[in-house]
Each structure stands twice: as C-alpha cells, then as structure tokens.
Coordinates of C-alpha atoms in Angstrom, one line a residue:
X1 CA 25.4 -22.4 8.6
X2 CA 23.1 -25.6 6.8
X3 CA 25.2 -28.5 7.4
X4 CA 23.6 -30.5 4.7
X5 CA 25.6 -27.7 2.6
X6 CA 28.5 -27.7 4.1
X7 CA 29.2 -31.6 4.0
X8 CA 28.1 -32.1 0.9
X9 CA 30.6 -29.5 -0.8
X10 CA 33.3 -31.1 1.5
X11 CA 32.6 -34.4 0.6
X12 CA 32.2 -32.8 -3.4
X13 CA 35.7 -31.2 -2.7
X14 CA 37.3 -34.6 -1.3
X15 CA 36.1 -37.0 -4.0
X16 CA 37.1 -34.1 -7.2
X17 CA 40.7 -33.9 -5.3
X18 CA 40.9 -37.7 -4.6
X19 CA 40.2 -38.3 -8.5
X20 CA 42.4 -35.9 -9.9
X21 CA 45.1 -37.2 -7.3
X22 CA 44.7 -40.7 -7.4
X23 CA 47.4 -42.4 -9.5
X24 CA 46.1 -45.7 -10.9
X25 CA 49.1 -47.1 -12.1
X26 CA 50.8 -47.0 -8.9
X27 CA 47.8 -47.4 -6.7
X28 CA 49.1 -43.8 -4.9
X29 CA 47.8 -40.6 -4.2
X30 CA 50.3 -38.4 -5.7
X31 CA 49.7 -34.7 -4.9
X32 CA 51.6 -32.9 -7.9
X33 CA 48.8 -34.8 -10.3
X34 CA 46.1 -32.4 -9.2
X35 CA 48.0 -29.5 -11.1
X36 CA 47.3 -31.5 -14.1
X37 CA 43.4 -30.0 -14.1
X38 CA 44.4 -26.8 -13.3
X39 CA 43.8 -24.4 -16.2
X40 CA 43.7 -20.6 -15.3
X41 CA 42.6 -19.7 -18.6
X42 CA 39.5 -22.2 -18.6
X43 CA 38.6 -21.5 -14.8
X44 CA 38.3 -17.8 -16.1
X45 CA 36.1 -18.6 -19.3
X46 CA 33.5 -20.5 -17.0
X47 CA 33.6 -18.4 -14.4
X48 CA 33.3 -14.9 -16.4
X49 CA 31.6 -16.6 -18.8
X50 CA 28.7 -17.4 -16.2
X51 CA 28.8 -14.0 -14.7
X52 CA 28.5 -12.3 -17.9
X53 CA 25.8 -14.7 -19.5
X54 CA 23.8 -14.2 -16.1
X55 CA 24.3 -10.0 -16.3
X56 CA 22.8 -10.5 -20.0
X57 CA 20.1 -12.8 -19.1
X58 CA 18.3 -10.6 -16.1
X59 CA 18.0 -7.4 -14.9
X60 CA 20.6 -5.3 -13.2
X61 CA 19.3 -5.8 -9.6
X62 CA 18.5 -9.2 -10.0
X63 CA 22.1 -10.5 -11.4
X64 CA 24.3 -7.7 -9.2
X65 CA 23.3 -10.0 -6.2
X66 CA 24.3 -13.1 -7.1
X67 CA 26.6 -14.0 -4.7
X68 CA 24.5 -13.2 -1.7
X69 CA 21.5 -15.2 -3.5
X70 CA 24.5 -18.1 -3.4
X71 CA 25.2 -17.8 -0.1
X72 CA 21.8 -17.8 1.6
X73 CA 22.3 -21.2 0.7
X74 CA 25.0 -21.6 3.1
X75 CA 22.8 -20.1 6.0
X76 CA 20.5 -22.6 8.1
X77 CA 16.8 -21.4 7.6
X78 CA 15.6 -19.6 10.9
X79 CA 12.2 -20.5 10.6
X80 CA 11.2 -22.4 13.9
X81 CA 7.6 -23.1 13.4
X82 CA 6.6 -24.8 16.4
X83 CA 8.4 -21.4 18.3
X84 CA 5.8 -19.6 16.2
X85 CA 2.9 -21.3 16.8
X86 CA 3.6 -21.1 20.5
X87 CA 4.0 -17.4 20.1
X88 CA 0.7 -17.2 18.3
X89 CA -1.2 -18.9 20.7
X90 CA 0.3 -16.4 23.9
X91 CA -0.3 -13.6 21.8
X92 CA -4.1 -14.6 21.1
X93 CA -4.3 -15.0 25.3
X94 CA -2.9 -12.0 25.9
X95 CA -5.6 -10.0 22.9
X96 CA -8.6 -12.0 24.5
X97 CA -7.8 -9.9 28.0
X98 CA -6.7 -7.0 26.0
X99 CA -6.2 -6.5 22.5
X100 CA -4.0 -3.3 23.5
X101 CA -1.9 -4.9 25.5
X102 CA -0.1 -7.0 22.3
X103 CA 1.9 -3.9 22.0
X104 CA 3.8 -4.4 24.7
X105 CA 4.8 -8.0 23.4
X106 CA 6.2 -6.8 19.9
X107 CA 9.1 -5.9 20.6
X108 CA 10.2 -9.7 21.7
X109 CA 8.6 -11.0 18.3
X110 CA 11.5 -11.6 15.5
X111 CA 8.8 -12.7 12.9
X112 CA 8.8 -9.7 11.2
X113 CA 5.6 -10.6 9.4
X114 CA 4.3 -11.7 12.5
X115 CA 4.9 -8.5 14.1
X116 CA 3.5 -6.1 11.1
X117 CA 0.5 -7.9 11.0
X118 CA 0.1 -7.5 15.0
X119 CA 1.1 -3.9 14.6
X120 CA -2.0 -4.1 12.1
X121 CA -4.6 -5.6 14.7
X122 CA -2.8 -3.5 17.7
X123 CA -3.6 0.2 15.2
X124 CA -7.2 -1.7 14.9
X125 CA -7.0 -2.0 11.0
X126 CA -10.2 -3.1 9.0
X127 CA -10.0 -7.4 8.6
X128 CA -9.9 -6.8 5.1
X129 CA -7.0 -4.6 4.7
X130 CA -5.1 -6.5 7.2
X131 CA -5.7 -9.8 5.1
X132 CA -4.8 -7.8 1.6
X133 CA -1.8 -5.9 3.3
X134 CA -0.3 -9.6 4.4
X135 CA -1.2 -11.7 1.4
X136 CA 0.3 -8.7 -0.6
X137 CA 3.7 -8.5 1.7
X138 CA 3.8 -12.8 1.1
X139 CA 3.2 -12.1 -3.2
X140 CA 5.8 -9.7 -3.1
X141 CA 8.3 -11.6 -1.0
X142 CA 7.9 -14.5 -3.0
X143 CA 8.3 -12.6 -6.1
X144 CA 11.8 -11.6 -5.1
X145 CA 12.5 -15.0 -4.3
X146 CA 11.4 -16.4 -7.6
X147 CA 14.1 -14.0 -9.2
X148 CA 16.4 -15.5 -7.3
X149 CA 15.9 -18.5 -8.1
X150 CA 16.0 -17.7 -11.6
X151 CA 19.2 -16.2 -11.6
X152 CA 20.6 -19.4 -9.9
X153 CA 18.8 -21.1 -12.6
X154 CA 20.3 -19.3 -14.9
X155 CA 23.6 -19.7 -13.5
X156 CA 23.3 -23.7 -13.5
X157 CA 22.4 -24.1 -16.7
X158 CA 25.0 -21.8 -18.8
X159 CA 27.5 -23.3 -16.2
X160 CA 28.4 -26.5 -18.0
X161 CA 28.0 -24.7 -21.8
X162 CA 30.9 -22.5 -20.5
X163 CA 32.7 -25.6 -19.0
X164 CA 32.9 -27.2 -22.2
X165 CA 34.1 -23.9 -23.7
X166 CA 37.0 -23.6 -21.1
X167 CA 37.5 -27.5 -21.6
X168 CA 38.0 -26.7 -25.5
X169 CA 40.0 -24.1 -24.7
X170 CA 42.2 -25.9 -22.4
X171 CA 42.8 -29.0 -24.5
X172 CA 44.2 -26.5 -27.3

C-alpha cells in the first residue's frame, strides 16, 4: 500500500471530522455536530451523479473500471529500478557465454516486459522486430494508461459541479 496515500486521506479524514466537530462557541469538540453535514440525499447526487457523468463521458470499458483505476492508487509502485538494472547486467553475462542459456533465468524475472523481450532474443528474433514488438507493447500500455487517467480526470472535474448540486439540494 503507498503510504503517501494512505496518510494523506487520514490526515484529509481527521481535519474534515475535526471541522465539522469542532464547536467554536464552547471551544469543544462535540461529536453529535458531525451529523449536521450529513445529507444522504446529496452524498447520492454526487456520488451517482459522478458515476453517471463518467459512464456518459467514455467508453464502456474505460468507465466500468473505475474503481480499480482508483485504487491502483492505493498500491505502492513495484518498480525497483536499481533491482532491474542489476538483473540486466547478469543477464547480459550470462548471453555473452551463452545467449541460450538466458532461458533458464526467465522464469526468476517478474519484469514481464523484461522477460518477453528476452523470450525475443532467447527465439533469436530479428533486432528490428524485437525493437518494434517492445516499443509497440510500451505505446499500447501507455495508451491504456492515458484512459485511465482520463477517466479520473473526468471524475475530478464533474466531482465538485455535482457537489454544488447535492449542496443545493441539501440546503432546500
């Protein structure tokens, strides 16, 4: 889990409660003041309303997954690039004595693009195609992460046009 994350929507959580809690007259934190900003009618125009403006903005796929694109935010990155690099340069020692014998070393690589491009150089693909092949696996990847970003985009900016909405709606 990202810690960065995790602290800073405690800390988010903590500071929102402490507000809506916080009595100012009495100098007290008064618990039953929270249910003052409760609204379930609101909560459920900015919430649906967000869903449903994000279903109407991009494509099936893309919008179905929003809550997983969400919570790969939540998730540390596994990327550990000076692991990788070290991997690299064994690999390349081990293709110098025998280009053959990287095979039996794939099965320890989690780099999954690692290991299809040295499942590439193990089958003795052409340079060429094994350069296209790669740069074409990294276009597409990042493709599929610009949609996700766009939905979260999408999300973040119709987010506060429903709020006011439910706020409206709320006050009435």
């Amino acid at each position: 889990m990202e810690q960065g994350t995790l602290i800073g929507t405690a800390m988010a959580v903590f500071f929102l409660m402490f507000a809506m809690m916080f009595d100012m007259t009495t100098f007290q934190v008064n618990v039953g003041n929270a249910m003052y900003f409760w609204d379930t009618a609101s909560i459920l125009i900015v919430f649906g309303g967000t869903i449903a403006s994000t279903f109407i903005s991009h494509p099936l796929n893309d919008a179905k997954n929003f809550l997983g694109i969400i919570g790969k935010s939540w998730k540390a990155n596994p990327v550990q690039l000076v692991e990788t690099l070290t991997l690299i340069v064994d690999v390349s020692k081990i293709a110098r004595k025998n280009i053959l014998a990287i095979e039996d070393a794939l099965p320890s690589i989690e780099n999954l693009f690692l290991r299809g491009g040295l499942r590439l150089v193990v089958d003795r693909a052409d340079r060429e195609a094994i350069v296209e092949m790669m740069a074409h696996e990294v276009k597409y990847t990042m493709a599929g992460k610009d949609n996700e970003i766009a939905v979260v985009g999408t999300m973040a900016s119709l987010c506060p046009a429903w709020g006011m909405l439910g706020t409206l709606v709320g006050l009435v």
